[in-house]
Tab-separated table of C-alpha atoms and ligand atoms in Angstrom:
chain	number	residue	atom	x	y	z
A	1	UNK	CA	25.156	-3.013	17.245
A	2	UNK	CA	23.068	-1.200	14.656
A	3	UNK	CA	19.344	-1.312	14.543
A	4	UNK	CA	16.926	-0.394	11.744
A	5	UNK	CA	15.880	3.304	12.151
A	6	UNK	CA	12.808	3.843	14.345
A	7	UNK	CA	9.571	3.324	12.398
A	8	UNK	CA	11.145	1.113	9.733
A	9	UNK	CA	11.020	-2.637	9.492
A	10	UNK	CA	12.933	-5.436	7.846
A	11	UNK	CA	10.708	-7.789	5.904
A	12	UNK	CA	12.265	-11.120	6.728
A	13	UNK	CA	12.048	-14.234	4.502
A	14	UNK	CA	9.307	-15.867	6.582
A	15	UNK	CA	7.072	-12.771	6.145
A	16	UNK	CA	7.593	-12.552	2.421
A	17	UNK	CA	4.646	-14.810	1.552
A	18	UNK	CA	2.246	-12.201	3.044
A	19	UNK	CA	3.858	-9.492	0.937
A	20	UNK	CA	3.877	-11.400	-2.372
A	21	UNK	CA	0.273	-12.534	-1.707
A	22	UNK	CA	-0.885	-8.937	-1.098
A	23	UNK	CA	1.149	-7.403	-3.924
A	24	UNK	CA	0.050	-10.076	-6.367
A	25	UNK	CA	-3.550	-10.000	-5.432
A	26	UNK	CA	-4.152	-6.226	-5.443
A	27	UNK	CA	-2.187	-5.825	-8.668
A	28	UNK	CA	-4.454	-8.494	-10.245
A	29	UNK	CA	-7.511	-6.652	-8.970
A	30	UNK	CA	-6.225	-3.418	-10.461
A	31	UNK	CA	-5.604	-5.009	-13.815
A	32	UNK	CA	-9.043	-6.592	-13.739
A	33	UNK	CA	-10.377	-3.034	-13.722
A	34	UNK	CA	-8.127	-1.908	-16.593
A	35	UNK	CA	-5.493	-0.167	-14.465
A	36	UNK	CA	-1.843	-0.215	-15.606
A	37	UNK	CA	1.227	-0.005	-13.334
A	38	UNK	CA	3.219	3.163	-12.891
A	39	UNK	CA	6.409	3.706	-10.888
A	40	UNK	CA	7.645	7.216	-9.969
A	41	UNK	CA	10.844	8.144	-8.124
A	42	UNK	CA	11.166	7.716	-4.368
A	43	UNK	CA	11.954	11.397	-4.063
A	44	UNK	CA	10.588	14.544	-5.675
A	45	UNK	CA	11.124	18.259	-5.418
A	46	UNK	CA	9.745	19.378	-2.061
A	47	UNK	CA	7.632	22.042	-3.660
A	48	UNK	CA	5.475	19.423	-5.446
A	49	UNK	CA	4.164	18.116	-2.133
A	50	UNK	CA	4.111	21.419	-0.230
A	51	UNK	CA	1.894	22.975	-2.950
A	52	UNK	CA	-0.519	20.082	-3.536
A	53	UNK	CA	-0.906	18.249	-0.244
A	54	UNK	CA	-1.310	21.586	1.518
A	55	UNK	CA	0.691	23.778	3.859
A	56	UNK	CA	-1.697	23.240	6.779
A	57	UNK	CA	-1.738	19.446	6.609
A	58	UNK	CA	-0.046	17.117	9.054
A	59	UNK	CA	2.031	15.715	6.183
A	60	UNK	CA	3.576	18.947	5.154
A	61	UNK	CA	3.713	20.490	8.669
A	62	UNK	CA	5.434	17.661	10.470
A	63	UNK	CA	5.792	14.429	8.535
A	64	UNK	CA	7.918	15.029	5.490
A	65	UNK	CA	11.495	13.700	5.091
A	66	UNK	CA	12.941	16.775	3.455
A	67	UNK	CA	16.486	17.661	2.886
A	68	UNK	CA	18.751	19.702	0.646
A	69	UNK	CA	20.788	17.427	-1.626
A	70	UNK	CA	24.423	18.056	-2.502
A	71	UNK	CA	23.444	20.257	-5.439
A	72	UNK	CA	21.323	22.489	-3.254
A	73	UNK	CA	17.933	21.032	-4.514
A	74	UNK	CA	15.141	20.808	-1.947
A	75	UNK	CA	14.161	17.148	-1.952
A	76	UNK	CA	11.448	15.191	-0.208
A	77	UNK	CA	11.061	11.438	0.212
A	78	UNK	CA	7.632	10.664	-1.258
A	79	UNK	CA	4.991	10.801	1.558
A	80	UNK	CA	2.054	9.904	-0.773
A	81	UNK	CA	1.478	8.837	-4.402
A	82	UNK	CA	-1.095	11.086	-6.022
A	83	UNK	CA	0.976	14.265	-6.433
A	84	UNK	CA	3.793	12.331	-8.041
A	85	UNK	CA	1.510	10.400	-10.390
A	86	UNK	CA	-0.172	13.600	-11.526
A	87	UNK	CA	3.236	15.232	-12.021
A	88	UNK	CA	4.220	12.304	-14.168
A	89	UNK	CA	0.874	12.394	-16.045
A	90	UNK	CA	1.575	15.973	-17.087
A	91	UNK	CA	5.286	15.566	-17.732
A	92	UNK	CA	4.762	12.684	-20.142
A	93	UNK	CA	1.547	13.959	-21.805
A	94	UNK	CA	-0.516	10.985	-20.690
A	95	UNK	CA	-3.610	13.123	-21.291
A	96	UNK	CA	-3.067	12.288	-25.034
A	97	UNK	CA	-4.288	8.781	-24.276
A	98	UNK	CA	-8.015	7.936	-24.104
A	99	UNK	CA	-9.391	9.266	-20.818
A	100	UNK	CA	-9.644	8.359	-18.073
A	101	UNK	CA	-6.043	7.189	-17.712
A	102	UNK	CA	-6.132	4.352	-15.139
A	103	UNK	CA	-2.952	3.834	-13.155
A	104	UNK	CA	-1.855	1.846	-10.120
A	105	UNK	CA	1.244	1.813	-7.967
A	106	UNK	CA	2.851	-0.323	-5.274
A	107	UNK	CA	5.665	1.368	-3.477
A	108	UNK	CA	7.250	2.674	-0.227
A	109	UNK	CA	6.159	5.992	1.321
A	110	UNK	CA	7.933	8.024	4.041
A	111	UNK	CA	6.358	10.037	6.844
A	112	UNK	CA	7.758	11.125	10.117
A	113	UNK	CA	4.777	9.637	11.987
A	114	UNK	CA	4.804	8.385	15.611
A	115	UNK	CA	5.558	4.703	15.243
A	116	UNK	CA	3.086	2.212	16.674
A	117	UNK	CA	1.149	-0.845	15.481
A	118	UNK	CA	0.237	-0.243	11.858
A	119	UNK	CA	2.040	3.092	11.732
A	120	UNK	CA	5.550	3.344	10.401
A	121	UNK	CA	7.964	5.945	8.970
A	122	UNK	CA	8.641	3.848	5.939
A	123	UNK	CA	5.474	2.010	4.890
A	124	UNK	CA	4.047	0.780	1.638
A	125	UNK	CA	1.024	1.689	-0.356
A	126	UNK	CA	-1.108	0.098	-3.099
A	127	UNK	CA	-2.650	3.073	-4.838
A	128	UNK	CA	-4.730	3.775	-7.931
A	129	UNK	CA	-5.558	6.952	-9.871
A	130	UNK	CA	-8.245	7.448	-12.589
A	131	UNK	CA	-7.411	10.720	-14.279
A	132	UNK	CA	-9.462	12.633	-16.774
A	133	UNK	CA	-13.163	11.873	-16.144
A	134	UNK	CA	-15.506	13.394	-13.558
A	135	UNK	CA	-18.441	11.039	-14.166
A	136	UNK	CA	-19.957	9.481	-11.041
A	137	UNK	CA	-19.465	5.988	-12.587
A	138	UNK	CA	-15.744	6.523	-12.266
A	139	UNK	CA	-16.139	7.195	-8.512
A	140	UNK	CA	-18.211	4.050	-8.367
A	141	UNK	CA	-15.500	2.080	-10.185
A	142	UNK	CA	-12.816	3.349	-7.738
A	143	UNK	CA	-14.946	2.329	-4.770
A	144	UNK	CA	-15.638	-1.068	-6.318
A	145	UNK	CA	-11.906	-1.633	-6.859
A	146	UNK	CA	-11.121	-0.752	-3.318
A	147	UNK	CA	-13.684	-3.195	-1.937
A	148	UNK	CA	-12.891	-5.852	-4.425
A	149	UNK	CA	-9.147	-5.732	-3.490
A	150	UNK	CA	-10.175	-6.477	0.157
A	151	UNK	CA	-12.443	-9.262	-1.000
A	152	UNK	CA	-9.833	-10.898	-3.148
A	153	UNK	CA	-7.461	-10.776	-0.161
A	154	UNK	CA	-10.088	-12.638	1.841
A	155	UNK	CA	-10.486	-9.692	4.301
A	156	UNK	CA	-13.961	-9.721	5.902
A	157	UNK	CA	-15.853	-7.101	7.850
A	158	UNK	CA	-14.579	-4.078	5.879
A	159	UNK	CA	-16.793	-0.964	5.905
A	160	UNK	CA	-16.818	1.679	3.235
A	161	UNK	CA	-17.184	5.185	4.827
A	162	UNK	CA	-18.183	8.031	2.530
A	163	UNK	CA	-18.670	11.730	2.326
A	164	UNK	CA	-18.781	14.519	-0.183
A	165	UNK	CA	-16.915	17.741	0.477
A	166	UNK	CA	-18.071	19.530	-2.667
A	167	UNK	CA	-16.280	21.616	-5.268
A	168	UNK	CA	-13.729	24.360	-4.612
A	169	UNK	CA	-16.498	26.897	-5.326
A	170	UNK	CA	-18.681	25.427	-2.580
A	171	UNK	CA	-15.863	25.570	-0.069
A	172	UNK	CA	-15.868	29.190	1.135
A	173	UNK	CA	-19.455	29.057	2.449
A	174	UNK	CA	-18.745	25.732	4.200
A	175	UNK	CA	-15.475	26.900	5.674
A	176	UNK	CA	-17.195	30.046	7.007
A	177	UNK	CA	-19.891	27.863	8.653
A	178	UNK	CA	-17.218	25.705	10.226
A	179	UNK	CA	-15.322	28.762	11.502
A	180	UNK	CA	-18.467	30.096	13.063
A	181	UNK	CA	-19.210	26.735	14.644
A	182	UNK	CA	-15.731	26.198	16.057
A	183	UNK	CA	-14.787	29.702	17.211
A	184	UNK	CA	-16.683	29.492	20.542
A	185	UNK	CA	-14.638	26.274	21.300
A	186	UNK	CA	-11.224	27.774	20.561
A	187	UNK	CA	-10.384	27.685	24.252
A	188	UNK	CA	-10.503	23.836	24.204
A	189	UNK	CA	-8.073	23.669	21.299
A	190	UNK	CA	-4.265	23.320	21.214
A	191	UNK	CA	-2.012	25.722	19.439
A	192	UNK	CA	-2.101	23.882	16.103
A	193	UNK	CA	-5.937	23.619	15.979
A	194	UNK	CA	-6.306	27.276	16.949
A	195	UNK	CA	-4.109	28.241	14.039
A	196	UNK	CA	-6.120	25.965	11.729
A	197	UNK	CA	-9.351	27.630	12.919
A	198	UNK	CA	-7.865	30.708	11.383
A	199	UNK	CA	-6.123	29.346	8.269
A	200	UNK	CA	-8.064	26.160	7.312
A	201	UNK	CA	-10.968	25.197	9.521
A	202	UNK	CA	-11.703	22.109	7.346
A	203	UNK	CA	-8.571	20.542	8.857
A	204	UNK	CA	-10.198	20.678	12.304
A	205	UNK	CA	-12.590	17.882	11.229
A	206	UNK	CA	-9.600	15.445	11.019
A	207	UNK	CA	-7.726	16.771	13.954
A	208	UNK	CA	-6.660	13.777	16.077
A	209	UNK	CA	-6.736	15.991	19.202
A	210	UNK	CA	-10.330	17.075	18.779
A	211	UNK	CA	-11.737	13.623	17.824
A	212	UNK	CA	-14.463	12.716	20.256
A	213	UNK	CA	-15.245	16.273	21.439
A	214	UNK	CA	-19.029	16.912	21.458
A	215	UNK	CA	-18.714	19.955	19.261
A	216	UNK	CA	-17.235	17.721	16.539
A	217	UNK	CA	-20.383	15.700	16.090
A	218	UNK	CA	-22.579	18.841	15.866
A	219	UNK	CA	-20.312	20.566	13.242
A	220	UNK	CA	-21.944	21.708	9.998
A	221	UNK	CA	-22.101	19.007	7.361
A	222	UNK	CA	-20.398	19.538	4.048
A	223	UNK	CA	-23.186	17.727	2.209
A	224	UNK	CA	-25.512	20.619	3.180
A	225	UNK	CA	-23.192	23.052	1.354
A	226	UNK	CA	-22.834	21.298	-2.039
A	227	UNK	CA	-23.413	23.262	-5.184
A	228	UNK	CA	-25.917	21.877	-7.711
A	229	UNK	CA	-23.388	19.960	-9.788
A	230	UNK	CA	-21.650	18.435	-6.781
A	231	UNK	CA	-25.020	17.471	-5.244
A	232	UNK	CA	-26.187	15.768	-8.520
A	233	UNK	CA	-22.881	13.908	-8.730
A	234	UNK	CA	-23.157	12.815	-5.058
A	235	UNK	CA	-26.776	11.629	-5.460
A	236	UNK	CA	-25.897	9.759	-8.628
A	237	UNK	CA	-23.024	7.900	-6.924
A	238	UNK	CA	-25.156	6.984	-3.888
A	239	UNK	CA	-27.796	5.770	-6.324
A	240	UNK	CA	-25.339	3.417	-8.031
A	241	UNK	CA	-24.131	2.065	-4.704
A	242	UNK	CA	-27.708	1.384	-3.566
A	243	UNK	CA	-28.641	-0.173	-6.877
A	244	UNK	CA	-25.622	-2.510	-6.718
A	245	UNK	CA	-26.185	-3.326	-3.073
A	246	UNK	CA	-22.713	-2.052	-2.092
A	247	UNK	CA	-22.935	-1.291	1.677
A	248	UNK	CA	-21.548	2.043	2.983
A	249	UNK	CA	-21.764	4.329	5.942
A	250	UNK	CA	-21.951	8.132	5.608
A	251	UNK	CA	-19.637	10.104	7.893
A	252	UNK	CA	-20.143	13.847	7.769
A	253	UNK	CA	-16.821	14.572	9.509
A	254	UNK	CA	-14.757	12.647	6.958
A	255	UNK	CA	-12.711	15.275	5.066
A	256	UNK	CA	-9.341	13.499	4.574
A	257	UNK	CA	-5.999	14.887	5.597
A	258	UNK	CA	-4.935	16.354	2.232
A	259	UNK	CA	-6.046	19.724	0.810
A	260	UNK	CA	-6.492	18.660	-2.807
A	261	UNK	CA	-9.667	16.642	-2.360
A	262	UNK	CA	-13.084	17.631	-3.830
A	263	UNK	CA	-16.466	15.909	-3.839
A	264	UNK	CA	-16.212	12.221	-2.999
A	265	UNK	CA	-13.934	11.270	-0.111
A	266	UNK	CA	-13.832	7.840	1.453
A	267	UNK	CA	-12.056	5.384	3.762
A	268	UNK	CA	-12.281	1.650	4.332
A	269	UNK	CA	-12.257	0.524	8.005
A	270	UNK	CA	-12.052	-2.884	9.530
A	271	UNK	CA	-14.717	-3.719	12.108
A	272	UNK	CA	-12.145	-3.438	14.918
A	273	UNK	CA	-11.883	0.362	15.373
A	274	UNK	CA	-8.718	2.014	16.457
A	275	UNK	CA	-6.363	4.941	15.845
A	276	UNK	CA	-4.728	3.064	12.979
A	277	UNK	CA	-7.856	1.552	11.634
A	278	UNK	CA	-8.153	2.980	8.033
A	279	UNK	CA	-6.705	0.393	5.694
A	280	UNK	CA	-7.562	2.402	2.602
A	281	UNK	CA	-8.404	6.019	1.901
A	282	UNK	CA	-8.982	8.229	-1.029
A	283	UNK	CA	-11.083	10.678	-2.960
A	284	UNK	CA	-11.641	12.964	-5.856
A	285	UNK	CA	-9.166	15.701	-6.695
A	286	UNK	CA	-10.655	17.687	-9.563
A	287	UNK	CA	-8.441	20.706	-9.048
A	288	UNK	CA	-5.053	19.089	-8.622
A	289	UNK	CA	-3.861	18.698	-12.210
A	290	UNK	CA	-4.730	22.360	-12.881
A	291	UNK	CA	-2.921	23.370	-9.737
A	292	UNK	CA	0.127	21.591	-11.129
A	293	UNK	CA	-0.048	23.639	-14.303
A	294	UNK	CA	-2.143	21.348	-16.559
A	295	UNK	CA	-5.478	21.955	-18.148
A	296	UNK	CA	-8.494	21.529	-15.822
A	297	UNK	CA	-8.652	17.744	-15.392
A	298	UNK	CA	-10.680	15.763	-12.892
A	299	UNK	CA	-9.129	12.795	-11.049
A	300	UNK	CA	-9.950	10.313	-8.302
A	301	UNK	CA	-7.971	7.639	-6.473
A	302	UNK	CA	-7.128	5.881	-3.300
A	303	UNK	CA	-4.192	4.361	-1.412
A	304	UNK	CA	-4.269	1.280	0.832
A	305	UNK	CA	-1.530	0.619	3.430
A	306	UNK	CA	0.092	-2.716	2.801
A	307	UNK	CA	1.276	-3.083	6.422
A	308	UNK	CA	-2.310	-2.519	7.628
A	309	UNK	CA	-3.701	-4.981	5.120
A	310	UNK	CA	-1.227	-7.556	6.355
A	311	UNK	CA	-2.014	-6.710	10.010
A	312	UNK	CA	-5.678	-7.399	9.279
A	313	UNK	CA	-4.910	-10.679	7.394
A	314	UNK	CA	-2.965	-11.852	10.451
A	315	UNK	CA	-5.700	-10.780	12.904
A	316	UNK	CA	-8.294	-12.637	10.826
A	317	UNK	CA	-6.102	-15.699	10.609
A	318	UNK	CA	-5.851	-15.669	6.910
A	319	UNK	CA	-2.844	-17.712	5.741
A	320	UNK	CA	-1.517	-16.667	2.383
A	321	UNK	CA	-0.561	-19.600	0.116
A	322	UNK	CA	3.139	-20.405	0.282
A	323	UNK	CA	4.218	-20.241	-3.305
A	324	UNK	CA	8.003	-20.503	-2.725
A	325	UNK	CA	9.055	-23.602	-4.553
A	326	UNK	CA	10.696	-26.276	-2.425
A	327	UNK	CA	14.228	-26.646	-3.662
A	328	UNK	CA	16.303	-29.772	-4.239
A	329	UNK	CA	19.432	-30.149	-2.174
A	330	UNK	CA	22.710	-31.661	-3.299
A	331	UNK	CA	24.574	-33.244	-0.416
A	332	UNK	CA	27.819	-35.224	-0.681
A	333	UNK	CA	30.421	-37.143	1.362
A	334	UNK	CA	34.149	-36.744	0.793
A	335	UNK	CA	36.364	-34.575	-1.357
A	336	UNK	CA	36.172	-36.782	-4.357
A	337	UNK	CA	32.397	-36.269	-4.704
A	338	UNK	CA	32.672	-32.516	-4.512
A	339	UNK	CA	33.331	-31.659	-8.128
A	340	UNK	CA	30.619	-34.090	-9.283
A	341	UNK	CA	28.171	-32.685	-6.724
A	342	UNK	CA	28.760	-29.115	-8.006
A	343	UNK	CA	28.266	-30.263	-11.575
A	344	UNK	CA	25.117	-32.294	-10.799
A	345	UNK	CA	23.748	-29.347	-8.739
A	346	UNK	CA	23.858	-27.082	-11.789
A	347	UNK	CA	22.125	-29.735	-13.927
A	348	UNK	CA	19.363	-30.154	-11.322
A	349	UNK	CA	18.898	-26.374	-11.040
A	350	UNK	CA	18.487	-26.045	-14.812
A	351	UNK	CA	16.085	-28.926	-14.912
A	352	UNK	CA	13.931	-28.206	-11.859
A	353	UNK	CA	14.198	-24.454	-11.091
A	354	UNK	CA	15.832	-24.516	-7.640
A	355	UNK	CA	18.769	-26.610	-6.362
A	356	UNK	CA	21.064	-25.877	-3.510
A	357	UNK	CA	24.535	-27.473	-3.174
A	358	UNK	CA	25.424	-27.822	0.565
A	359	UNK	CA	28.746	-26.279	1.580
A	360	UNK	CA	31.367	-28.517	3.186
A	361	UNK	CA	32.530	-29.717	5.609
A	362	UNK	CA	29.449	-31.147	7.261
A	363	UNK	CA	28.300	-34.533	8.432
A	364	UNK	CA	25.524	-36.137	6.289
A	365	UNK	CA	23.182	-35.703	9.259
A	366	UNK	CA	23.892	-31.993	9.395
A	367	UNK	CA	23.363	-31.712	5.611
A	368	UNK	CA	19.948	-33.377	5.926
A	369	UNK	CA	19.005	-31.062	8.797
A	370	UNK	CA	20.022	-28.114	6.612
A	371	UNK	CA	17.903	-29.489	3.746
A	372	UNK	CA	14.830	-29.785	5.912
A	373	UNK	CA	15.351	-26.229	7.241
A	374	UNK	CA	15.310	-25.065	3.682
A	375	UNK	CA	12.026	-26.862	3.075
A	376	UNK	CA	13.692	-29.095	0.516
A	377	UNK	CA	11.442	-31.623	-1.245
A	378	UNK	CA	14.324	-34.000	-1.991
A	379	UNK	CA	18.002	-34.476	-1.286
A	380	UNK	CA	20.583	-36.073	-3.597
A	381	UNK	CA	23.464	-37.772	-1.879
A	382	UNK	CA	26.776	-38.473	-3.534
A	383	UNK	CA	29.470	-40.572	-1.841
A	384	UNK	CA	32.353	-42.900	-2.825
A	385	UNK	CA	29.969	-45.806	-3.444
A	386	UNK	CA	27.775	-43.770	-5.853
A	387	UNK	CA	30.771	-42.381	-7.652
A	388	UNK	CA	31.945	-45.980	-8.297
A	389	UNK	CA	28.539	-46.949	-9.631
A	390	UNK	CA	27.806	-43.808	-11.668
A	391	UNK	CA	24.697	-43.309	-9.551
A	392	UNK	CA	23.347	-40.903	-6.950
A	393	UNK	CA	21.041	-41.616	-3.955
A	394	UNK	CA	17.747	-39.714	-3.906
A	395	UNK	CA	15.960	-39.135	-0.641
A	396	UNK	CA	12.336	-37.965	-0.860
A	397	UNK	CA	12.000	-35.655	2.135
A	398	UNK	CA	8.224	-36.104	2.562
A	399	UNK	CA	8.449	-39.925	2.799
A	400	UNK	CA	12.111	-40.323	3.868
A	401	UNK	CA	12.335	-43.131	1.165
A	402	UNK	CA	15.771	-43.480	-0.455
A	403	UNK	CA	16.762	-45.052	-3.711
A	404	UNK	CA	19.778	-45.169	-5.945
A	405	UNK	CA	19.340	-43.890	-9.510
A	406	UNK	CA	21.737	-43.420	-12.440
A	407	UNK	CA	23.270	-39.927	-12.462
A	408	UNK	CA	21.788	-39.261	-15.906
A	409	UNK	CA	18.274	-39.815	-14.572
A	410	UNK	CA	18.644	-37.712	-11.432
A	411	UNK	CA	16.312	-34.863	-12.558
A	412	UNK	CA	13.582	-37.335	-13.524
A	413	UNK	CA	13.861	-39.078	-10.146
A	414	UNK	CA	13.099	-35.753	-8.375
A	415	UNK	CA	10.184	-34.987	-10.745
A	416	UNK	CA	8.346	-38.177	-9.849
B	501	ATP	P1	-3.897	8.251	9.349
B	501	ATP	O1	-5.123	9.084	9.684
B	501	ATP	O2	-3.981	6.815	9.881
B	501	ATP	O3	-2.600	8.991	9.646
B	501	ATP	P2	-3.746	9.227	6.687
B	501	ATP	O4	-4.986	9.894	6.441
B	501	ATP	O5	-2.504	9.977	7.040
B	501	ATP	O6	-3.915	8.062	7.776
B	501	ATP	P3	-3.482	8.497	3.930
B	501	ATP	O7	-2.606	9.635	3.587
B	501	ATP	O8	-4.871	8.528	3.458
B	501	ATP	O9	-3.390	8.276	5.489
B	501	ATP	O10	-2.803	7.154	3.467
B	501	ATP	C1	-3.649	6.076	2.900
B	501	ATP	C2	-3.409	4.820	3.717
B	501	ATP	O11	-2.025	4.590	3.875
B	501	ATP	C3	-3.958	4.809	5.097
B	501	ATP	O12	-5.258	4.464	5.110
B	501	ATP	C4	-3.112	3.744	5.773
B	501	ATP	O13	-3.590	2.403	5.466
B	501	ATP	C5	-1.785	3.944	5.168
B	501	ATP	N1	-0.891	4.731	5.981
B	501	ATP	C6	-0.866	6.089	6.094
B	501	ATP	N2	0.133	6.446	6.979
B	501	ATP	C7	0.759	5.356	7.364
B	501	ATP	C8	1.827	5.028	8.219
B	501	ATP	N3	2.511	5.982	8.818
B	501	ATP	N4	2.135	3.718	8.419
B	501	ATP	C9	1.475	2.732	7.771
B	501	ATP	N5	0.498	2.953	6.976
B	501	ATP	C10	0.082	4.172	6.732
B	502	MG	MG1	-1.378	10.397	8.778
């Protein structure tokens, strides 16, 4: 017997109401802030991610699904959305529109992660990008949209965690300070982290192996190494958050696991902490578009994991509304009624949206059981007697009441 590949999941019909609720709600939140939907391909050239996400990141080092296609192209299943959206922004000249361009996406991502609760190899993200404006009010808007999405979903107890890691020009001084701080602790580090100490010490701050070590908490803080512009921008953003009464927590070790981030970085955590706790994460990436060959263009965005949002909805006992329409069922007795049942089934479907004709041969009892398993709101029954009379029997599934109605008035009977 075949099984779904490790780290992937089937989304069965009974789970779909969570998915349509989350997809519908977050898309509405994005549109409320003026964001328009974009879809990019599921795979891209490998170089796009290797160059932007960063050679020293977990994603590029060990998580990408990369392969050579039959034409010899190096291809990678999309592990994250920002690089692809920026590639598309440049390819289609979206910078000719009024800036910032506001985009959102809802799509599967692929990472060779270690599967566990809330961590999959194929997972789904709701993401947004605001490209082309570096003003702190845009950072504010992105944070507001992240928090409002949670609110609209009815998720309580979500904490916004914030940091600023400054501009590219501020980085060398900070990286040097980190290297100095961490070097005496190299003996406590694994092979990967020792290499990062050399190549990219910033990455040590989000090393899962080092989390909790005492020398992590005492590490130099990026906010102490901000240049003037980055500091003004950071202070302005915090000022807006305070003025609007939006709660947040500062975390000086938050740097995010991708290399392209600058200035504001943030995550949203549920109150129950755990290894898989971030439901949403993002930040500013003012150098990314230029790195992809465009003119210097600031950008900021986030991505929220749909599986983690749903996990939290379930933990908090939030029941999404069941919007699936209850169908009508067309049941019948005997061969003679069959052709008329199929015809009437089509009429009912056209009139009421959803109608299912039960397949023969089954007892009437079995047909009614089938109808109730489908969640039918009503069942039409056609037998010899009804055929004689030009009628059909309608059974209301909620009340179990039955009455005979003329065939021509069947759709109206179900509407009442
Ligand atoms: P983590 O530290 O949990 O690995 P990350 O920093 O790799 O997260 P991001 O790249 O910031 O994650 O992705 C944004 C969001 O996407 C995360 O906050 C999370 O909700 C979700 N996410 C990331 N990886 C996975 C995964 N393997 N399975 C399910 N959701 C994921
Ligand atoms: Mg990860």
